[in-house]
Amino acid sequence: MSFNLATMLRESALAQPDKDFLRFPGGARTFAEVDGAAGAVAVALRARGLAPGDKVAVLLPNVPEFVVAYFGILKAGLVMVPLNPLLKAGEIAYHLADSDARLLIAADAVAQEAARALREVPAVEPVVVGDLDTGKWPESVTAFADLLAAGDDGELYPGAADDTAVLLYTSGTTGRPKGAELSHFSLYMTCTIGSETFGTVPDDVVLAVLPFFHVYGLSSILNASARNARTVSILPRFETGAVLAAIERDRITVMAGVPTMYHALAAADSSGYDTSSLRIGSSGGAPIPEQVLRAFEAKYGIPVLEGYGLSESASTATVNPGADNRKVLSIGKPIWGVQLRIVDDEGTPLPPGPEHVGEIVLRGHSITKGYYKRPEETAQAFRGGWFHTGDLAYADEDGFVYVVDRKKDLVIRGGFNVYPREVEELLYRHPAVAEAAVLGEPDERLGEEVVAVVSLKPGGHAEPDEIVAWAKERIAAYKYPRRVRIVPELPKGPTGKITKVPLRQSTADGPGRG
Amino acid sequence: MSFNLATMLRESALAQPDKDFLRFPGGARTFAEVDGAAGAVAVALRARGLAPGDKVAVLLPNVPEFVVAYFGILKAGLVMVPLNPLLKAGEIAYHLADSDARLLIAADAVAQEAARALREVPAVEPVVVGDLDTGKWPESVTAFADLLAAGDDGELYPGAADDTAVLLYTSGTTGRPKGAELSHFSLYMTCTIGSETFGTVPDDVVLAVLPFFHVYGLSSILNASARNARTVSILPRFETGAVLAAIERDRITVMAGVPTMYHALAAADSSGYDTSSLRIGSSGGAPIPEQVLRAFEAKYGIPVLEGYGLSESASTATVNPGADNRKVLSIGKPIWGVQLRIVDDEGTPLPPGPEHVGEIVLRGHSITKGYYKRPEETAQAFRGGWFHTGDLAYADEDGFVYVVDRKKDLVIRGGFNVYPREVEELLYRHPAVAEAAVLGEPDERLGEEVVAVVSLKPGGHAEPDEIVAWAKERIAAYKYPRRVRIVPELPKGPTGKITKVPLRQSTADGPGRG
């Protein structure tokens, strides 16, 4: 019954040793090369005294070394803790301490923040990817390249399927970041069944510009590609020209993105690039506005299927089952083996219909074991035996699910529920609006008032009051935004999706409202 | 991360509620019907106070109630203990006591032996399938039909993937029967990946004449069919006329059998039956003699792929990868995620080549957690971290594995290794021989002597001495059987494969040798 998630890489390397697993600006690595290098990392980590269950944090962008480190950690029976390389020193230190990390594998480029963090948690030994400038790091530093020297012994630690493979930090619905424990089994199941449902084929080449440290990039892209011996085309960051060039160069067939990427690509000048290899796209991370979906599909001639997942569900929990069976703007249906309910505040399942909006709760093979060292928050999230996502949705008669909003984003104005996403959908249809975020702001009389922050299209012109008036004509009186603020660009999280936290702070802080 | 193996049935029932899951003499049951009935059994078992992890023994032939009971037990988070309905009272009592069974679901037809067994383990409550004659049973008896009354509440117990789902009794390589603990995860993986490798398709209809209480019937047939929403055609016992009639009636496409079944079908008069629906066959349980394979394939026009598995590997550990890539007489290659080595007595892996015969050892997702309450025997079987099968084999340069014999069946004659299977292969080529078993018998001078027990084809004539002389001309002097005994039929185990234990006893007891 033993199982190691790195079996996916091993089996692909046995079946297709010379096929490219990773393509990246400037090179490529075959399955056999990555498997062998990961095996060498496992040997080196064991030789340093790390024992099964020990945590290794990784602070890297999308580079081949991320993949080698990841599978090396898994092969040795250790637990991977992927961190966002844009974190600041205090945040890095928090994650290292909270996860009980014994080692940190980091890019030399983040030396300044990482080294400051390591002063707070000096027991953590750094391993550096890239040109190692030892002067920037603690004395215990090792070059990642040195880990590869010992060579592969072919071992895969034979742990239990339920053992934790990845500790994935997430804010969850509330509070400080918590490490969601994802097992070898959960990660295997969700990437295997997610791929089947999405309908990928062996010859697909998948774009990997979404960060591997995020569940979407780690599970739906990296794990799924290792599982199915598919080639991934790696980019360290999103930039439309680089993505279009990679599509042409690597003959990418599957585009995996978040709505802001589809928005940028729909607006980009793609005339100089051959994108005819594209076959299908997936969108997740946030609801994709219909205008964005239609514009991208029209421009690139491929369907984009929406799905839904969380760190706590090892990525894909629902997906639209194929281009012929999809319902646009729905997140589709739960994948095989995942049970989904939409429940009221008492946990009672709600009937179908858009009037029955409730919280999505999940159960099944994909779902986290819980939050590391946080039994109370785990119990709260799993009350009644179901994982509470904090997302509000309804289902239709066919079982397709429509996300209405985040539970915490819900605005209650004078007793009426306003779902910001619905108002954002409207604002995206305004001819001058590029991006929109709607949120609630404390209001003495109404409890909350509806406000919007938008950015404008290049060459677009609009005044806040015009937008308010435009919206007022098109949506119920209790829903339209009373105030609109125009900003050059909306703040984005690590995957590129719009994040409302800084907007809330800035609107709460007062100045600059339109 | 929770997982319940009954998810397979639930998902098939959601996707194809009205498709036939079970066809049997006199009726059929859809996926929704079986799922609902199993759910009702789970409700009833929980209502009787059984708690997750409790054991429920099942003593049934291949009848629809076996399937309903099995998935009901799983849904409630209980552990299934399938027993051979041909067991005698003492054996039943041993299994009930050893497994700590709380309940026994048995056929009314086995009342005599079962009731005697229950007097030895009176805490076990009987549940009877069929026309319940209460006079034959202890007072605590319940009719299985009564378990169905409460109806399904839709619950699947959300246990861990590594929880034990089935306790499968096996003699293993030595000793009294031991319960191999198979987890929800192992049983899921092996049937899913085994089916993929074997190449079944959604419209296949699978013959289920191999007993469900045996790992081959339970995992490769029943679980795999539930997983893939395939129809199974159930027969309670093997008889060539009934099998041929079922093939015609249910349009069976996949034949799953053991060598003796293929032998019987190759010899049967099939002229009155339409068997054109057959597409492919699988053979396991014992090595199939080449003569039998060729004769069956020629007669029915379909390929038969050999595989290999054990109770301890949740069935399929290796299989020939498709009709175009097979090697006849090889058991194929390990399935995805199963690691196989051929090792010497010190556990050192051997190089390929027929001269390098060693023991097959296994590791991976399919392998048992160990033997229930037998830490020493578990440790012995898993020495060096690999499960020791007791089977002798070699691999070729392409990684295809050839089973030479059971380690315990090996005959050492005057210091030379004689593999009975090789001698049996020869005897099957004798024009009058129908079945053959070769074994060692104690010999003062040589340590062991090679002897054979054979049955003859209908109308075949041969004397023991003739067969000895015929073999002597065709095989090395140290290998040919010095004594041949002719019997009407060779003894068979529960799946129909030839079992040598009674032959050993009878040759050791002396009389009747040829």
GROMACS .gro file of N, CA and C in nm, chain A residues 1-3 5 7-12 153-158 160-163 183 185-186 188-189 192-193 196 227 334-339 341 363-369 385-386, chain B residues 1-3 5 7-12 153-158 160-163 183 185-186 188-189 192-193 196 227 334-339 341 363-369 385-386:
model
  270
    1MET      N    1   0.081  -0.121   0.000
    1MET     CA    2   0.000   0.000   0.000
    1MET      C    3   0.085   0.126   0.000
    2SER      N    4   0.211   0.103  -0.007
    2SER     CA    5   0.293   0.225  -0.006
    2SER      C    6   0.270   0.305  -0.133
    3PHE      N    7   0.284   0.436  -0.123
    3PHE     CA    8   0.271   0.518  -0.242
    3PHE      C    9   0.353   0.645  -0.225
    5LEU      N   10   0.421   1.004  -0.442
    5LEU     CA   11   0.373   1.083  -0.556
    5LEU      C   12   0.477   1.091  -0.667
    7THR      N   13   0.624   0.862  -0.792
    7THR     CA   14   0.600   0.750  -0.883
    7THR      C   15   0.557   0.802  -1.020
    8MET      N   16   0.485   0.913  -1.021
    8MET     CA   17   0.437   0.971  -1.147
    8MET      C   18   0.554   1.006  -1.238
    9LEU      N   19   0.655   1.069  -1.181
    9LEU     CA   20   0.773   1.105  -1.260
    9LEU      C   21   0.852   0.979  -1.299
   10ARG      N   22   0.869   0.889  -1.203
   10ARG     CA   23   0.945   0.766  -1.229
   10ARG      C   24   0.884   0.685  -1.344
   11GLU      N   25   0.752   0.667  -1.339
   11GLU     CA   26   0.687   0.587  -1.444
   11GLU      C   27   0.697   0.656  -1.580
   12SER      N   28   0.683   0.787  -1.582
   12SER     CA   29   0.697   0.858  -1.710
   12SER      C   30   0.839   0.847  -1.763
  153ASP      N   31   2.006   0.697  -0.662
  153ASP     CA   32   2.011   0.555  -0.624
  153ASP      C   33   1.883   0.481  -0.658
  154GLY      N   34   1.790   0.550  -0.724
  154GLY     CA   35   1.668   0.483  -0.770
  154GLY      C   36   1.562   0.462  -0.665
  155GLU      N   37   1.585   0.507  -0.542
  155GLU     CA   38   1.490   0.482  -0.434
  155GLU      C   39   1.373   0.580  -0.435
  156LEU      N   40   1.256   0.528  -0.405
  156LEU     CA   41   1.140   0.611  -0.375
  156LEU      C   42   1.096   0.572  -0.235
  157TYR      N   43   1.093   0.666  -0.143
  157TYR     CA   44   1.054   0.631  -0.006
  157TYR      C   45   0.913   0.573  -0.006
  158PRO      N   46   0.899   0.450   0.048
  158PRO     CA   47   0.768   0.384   0.041
  158PRO      C   48   0.678   0.421   0.159
  160ALA      N   49   0.310   0.587   0.334
  160ALA     CA   50   0.168   0.556   0.320
  160ALA      C   51   0.104   0.658   0.227
  161ALA      N   52  -0.004   0.617   0.164
  161ALA     CA   53  -0.074   0.706   0.071
  161ALA      C   54  -0.127   0.830   0.141
  162ASP      N   55  -0.163   0.815   0.268
  162ASP     CA   56  -0.219   0.928   0.342
  162ASP      C   57  -0.112   1.018   0.403
  163ASP      N   58   0.015   0.985   0.387
  163ASP     CA   59   0.121   1.072   0.437
  163ASP      C   60   0.115   1.209   0.368
  183SER      N   61  -0.202   1.514   0.097
  183SER     CA   62  -0.136   1.382   0.098
  183SER      C   63  -0.091   1.341  -0.042
  185PHE      N   64  -0.174   1.076  -0.178
  185PHE     CA   65  -0.296   1.022  -0.239
  185PHE      C   66  -0.382   1.134  -0.298
  186SER      N   67  -0.408   1.239  -0.220
  186SER     CA   68  -0.494   1.348  -0.267
  186SER      C   69  -0.435   1.413  -0.393
  188TYR      N   70  -0.224   1.287  -0.604
  188TYR     CA   71  -0.230   1.192  -0.716
  188TYR      C   72  -0.370   1.190  -0.777
  189MET      N   73  -0.469   1.176  -0.691
  189MET     CA   74  -0.606   1.160  -0.741
  189MET      C   75  -0.653   1.284  -0.816
  192THR      N   76  -0.480   1.328  -1.157
  192THR     CA   77  -0.515   1.221  -1.251
  192THR      C   78  -0.658   1.238  -1.301
  193ILE      N   79  -0.750   1.255  -1.209
  193ILE     CA   80  -0.891   1.262  -1.247
  193ILE      C   81  -0.923   1.398  -1.309
  196GLU      N   82  -0.819   1.375  -1.674
  196GLU     CA   83  -0.914   1.293  -1.750
  196GLU      C   84  -1.039   1.372  -1.783
  227ARG      N   85   0.231   1.304  -1.434
  227ARG     CA   86   0.146   1.184  -1.434
  227ARG      C   87   0.126   1.129  -1.574
  334PRO      N   88  -1.854   1.868  -0.996
  334PRO     CA   89  -1.742   1.807  -0.923
  334PRO      C   90  -1.680   1.691  -1.003
  335ILE      N   91  -1.549   1.677  -0.991
  335ILE     CA   92  -1.483   1.565  -1.057
  335ILE      C   93  -1.517   1.435  -0.986
  336TRP      N   94  -1.489   1.326  -1.052
  336TRP     CA   95  -1.512   1.190  -0.998
  336TRP      C   96  -1.457   1.181  -0.855
  337GLY      N   97  -1.540   1.141  -0.764
  337GLY     CA   98  -1.493   1.115  -0.628
  337GLY      C   99  -1.496   1.235  -0.535
  338VAL      N  100  -1.527   1.351  -0.589
  338VAL     CA  101  -1.544   1.468  -0.503
  338VAL      C  102  -1.694   1.492  -0.486
  339GLN      N  103  -1.737   1.503  -0.361
  339GLN     CA  104  -1.878   1.533  -0.334
  339GLN      C  105  -1.889   1.681  -0.303
  341ARG      N  106  -2.166   1.995  -0.199
  341ARG     CA  107  -2.300   2.039  -0.159
  341ARG      C  108  -2.301   2.190  -0.149
  363ARG      N  109  -1.616   1.722   0.002
  363ARG     CA  110  -1.570   1.602   0.068
  363ARG      C  111  -1.510   1.512  -0.039
  364GLY      N  112  -1.413   1.428  -0.004
  364GLY     CA  113  -1.361   1.333  -0.102
  364GLY      C  114  -1.211   1.327  -0.104
  365HIS      N  115  -1.160   1.259  -0.206
  365HIS     CA  116  -1.018   1.225  -0.211
  365HIS      C  117  -0.926   1.345  -0.221
  366SER      N  118  -0.975   1.457  -0.277
  366SER     CA  119  -0.888   1.572  -0.302
  366SER      C  120  -0.867   1.659  -0.179
  367ILE      N  121  -0.949   1.641  -0.080
  367ILE     CA  122  -0.957   1.742   0.026
  367ILE      C  123  -0.844   1.724   0.128
  368THR      N  124  -0.792   1.838   0.174
  368THR     CA  125  -0.683   1.841   0.271
  368THR      C  126  -0.714   1.756   0.395
  369LYS      N  127  -0.606   1.707   0.457
  369LYS     CA  128  -0.619   1.640   0.586
  369LYS      C  129  -0.651   1.740   0.696
  385GLY      N  130  -1.837   1.743   0.906
  385GLY     CA  131  -1.773   1.644   0.819
  385GLY      C  132  -1.749   1.691   0.677
  386TRP      N  133  -1.777   1.816   0.649
  386TRP     CA  134  -1.756   1.871   0.515
  386TRP      C  135  -1.662   1.990   0.523
  515MET      N  136  -0.914   1.429   0.209
  515MET     CA  137  -0.839   1.309   0.174
  515MET      C  138  -0.918   1.182   0.203
  516SER      N  139  -1.037   1.207   0.244
  516SER     CA  140  -1.112   1.083   0.271
  516SER      C  141  -1.140   1.008   0.142
  517PHE      N  142  -1.149   0.877   0.156
  517PHE     CA  143  -1.180   0.797   0.037
  517PHE      C  144  -1.251   0.670   0.080
  519LEU      N  145  -1.396   0.315  -0.105
  519LEU     CA  146  -1.392   0.238  -0.229
  519LEU      C  147  -1.530   0.232  -0.296
  521THR      N  148  -1.712   0.463  -0.352
  521THR     CA  149  -1.722   0.577  -0.444
  521THR      C  150  -1.733   0.528  -0.588
  522MET      N  151  -1.666   0.418  -0.618
  522MET     CA  152  -1.669   0.364  -0.754
  522MET      C  153  -1.811   0.331  -0.797
  523LEU      N  154  -1.885   0.265  -0.707
  523LEU     CA  155  -2.023   0.230  -0.739
  523LEU      C  156  -2.109   0.356  -0.743
  524ARG      N  157  -2.090   0.445  -0.645
  524ARG     CA  158  -2.170   0.567  -0.640
  524ARG      C  159  -2.155   0.650  -0.767
  525GLU      N  160  -2.031   0.670  -0.810
  525GLU     CA  161  -2.008   0.753  -0.930
  525GLU      C  162  -2.068   0.686  -1.054
  526SER      N  163  -2.056   0.554  -1.064
  526SER     CA  164  -2.115   0.486  -1.180
  526SER      C  165  -2.267   0.498  -1.176
  667ASP      N  166  -2.950   0.619   0.278
  667ASP     CA  167  -2.941   0.759   0.319
  667ASP      C  168  -2.833   0.835   0.243
  668GLY      N  169  -2.770   0.769   0.146
  668GLY     CA  170  -2.674   0.837   0.059
  668GLY      C  171  -2.536   0.857   0.119
  669GLU      N  172  -2.515   0.808   0.241
  669GLU     CA  173  -2.386   0.832   0.308
  669GLU      C  174  -2.278   0.734   0.261
  670LEU      N  175  -2.156   0.786   0.248
  670LEU     CA  176  -2.037   0.703   0.230
  670LEU      C  177  -1.945   0.739   0.345
  671TYR      N  178  -1.909   0.642   0.427
  671TYR     CA  179  -1.824   0.674   0.541
  671TYR      C  180  -1.692   0.734   0.492
  672PRO      N  181  -1.658   0.854   0.540
  672PRO     CA  182  -1.538   0.921   0.487
  672PRO      C  183  -1.411   0.882   0.563
  674ALA      N  184  -1.006   0.715   0.586
  674ALA     CA  185  -0.879   0.746   0.520
  674ALA      C  186  -0.854   0.646   0.408
  675ALA      N  187  -0.777   0.690   0.310
  675ALA     CA  188  -0.746   0.603   0.196
  675ALA      C  189  -0.672   0.477   0.239
  676ASP      N  190  -0.592   0.489   0.345
  676ASP     CA  191  -0.514   0.374   0.391
  676ASP      C  192  -0.592   0.282   0.485
  677ASP      N  193  -0.716   0.316   0.517
  677ASP     CA  194  -0.796   0.226   0.601
  677ASP      C  195  -0.816   0.092   0.531
  697SER      N  196  -0.622  -0.205   0.157
  697SER     CA  197  -0.683  -0.074   0.186
  697SER      C  198  -0.775  -0.030   0.073
  699PHE      N  199  -0.746   0.239  -0.077
  699PHE     CA  200  -0.654   0.294  -0.178
  699PHE      C  201  -0.597   0.183  -0.268
  700SER      N  202  -0.545   0.076  -0.207
  700SER     CA  203  -0.483  -0.031  -0.286
  700SER      C  204  -0.583  -0.093  -0.382
  702TYR      N  205  -0.856   0.038  -0.498
  702TYR     CA  206  -0.890   0.135  -0.602
  702TYR      C  207  -0.782   0.139  -0.710
  703MET      N  208  -0.659   0.151  -0.667
  703MET     CA  209  -0.550   0.168  -0.763
  703MET      C  210  -0.536   0.046  -0.853
  706THR      N  211  -0.820   0.010  -1.107
  706THR     CA  212  -0.821   0.120  -1.204
  706THR      C  213  -0.708   0.103  -1.305
  707ILE      N  214  -0.589   0.084  -1.252
  707ILE     CA  215  -0.473   0.079  -1.341
  707ILE      C  216  -0.466  -0.055  -1.413
  710GLU      N  217  -0.696  -0.023  -1.713
  710GLU     CA  218  -0.636   0.062  -1.816
  710GLU      C  219  -0.531  -0.015  -1.894
  741ARG      N  220  -1.584   0.038  -1.104
  741ARG     CA  221  -1.504   0.158  -1.132
  741ARG      C  222  -1.537   0.217  -1.268
  848PRO      N  223   0.514  -0.527  -1.474
  848PRO     CA  224   0.438  -0.469  -1.363
  848PRO      C  225   0.351  -0.353  -1.412
  849ILE      N  226   0.234  -0.339  -1.352
  849ILE     CA  227   0.148  -0.226  -1.387
  849ILE      C  228   0.206  -0.098  -1.329
  850TRP      N  229   0.156   0.015  -1.379
  850TRP     CA  230   0.198   0.148  -1.335
  850TRP      C  231   0.199   0.153  -1.182
  851GLY      N  232   0.310   0.193  -1.126
  851GLY     CA  233   0.316   0.215  -0.982
  851GLY      C  234   0.353   0.093  -0.900
  852VAL      N  235   0.362  -0.022  -0.964
  852VAL     CA  236   0.409  -0.141  -0.892
  852VAL      C  237   0.554  -0.165  -0.932
  853GLN      N  238   0.639  -0.177  -0.831
  853GLN     CA  239   0.779  -0.208  -0.857
  853GLN      C  240   0.800  -0.358  -0.836
  855ARG      N  241   1.095  -0.671  -0.848
  855ARG     CA  242   1.234  -0.715  -0.861
  855ARG      C  243   1.238  -0.867  -0.856
  877ARG      N  244   0.658  -0.408  -0.453
  877ARG     CA  245   0.639  -0.288  -0.372
  877ARG      C  246   0.545  -0.196  -0.449
  878GLY      N  247   0.468  -0.114  -0.378
  878GLY     CA  248   0.384  -0.016  -0.449
  878GLY      C  249   0.243  -0.010  -0.395
  879HIS      N  250   0.160   0.059  -0.470
  879HIS     CA  251   0.026   0.093  -0.421
  879HIS      C  252  -0.064  -0.028  -0.399
  880SER      N  253  -0.038  -0.137  -0.472
  880SER     CA  254  -0.130  -0.251  -0.466
  880SER      C  255  -0.105  -0.341  -0.347
  881ILE      N  256   0.008  -0.327  -0.283
  881ILE     CA  257   0.053  -0.430  -0.190
  881ILE      C  258  -0.014  -0.415  -0.054
  882THR      N  259  -0.045  -0.529   0.005
  882THR     CA  260  -0.111  -0.535   0.136
  882THR      C  261  -0.037  -0.453   0.241
  883LYS      N  262  -0.114  -0.406   0.340
  883LYS     CA  263  -0.054  -0.341   0.457
  883LYS      C  264   0.015  -0.444   0.545
  899GLY      N  265   1.196  -0.448   0.306
  899GLY     CA  266   1.106  -0.347   0.252
  899GLY      C  267   1.031  -0.390   0.127
  900TRP      N  268   1.045  -0.515   0.089
  900TRP     CA  269   0.976  -0.566  -0.031
  900TRP      C  270   0.891  -0.687   0.008
   0.00000   0.00000   0.00000
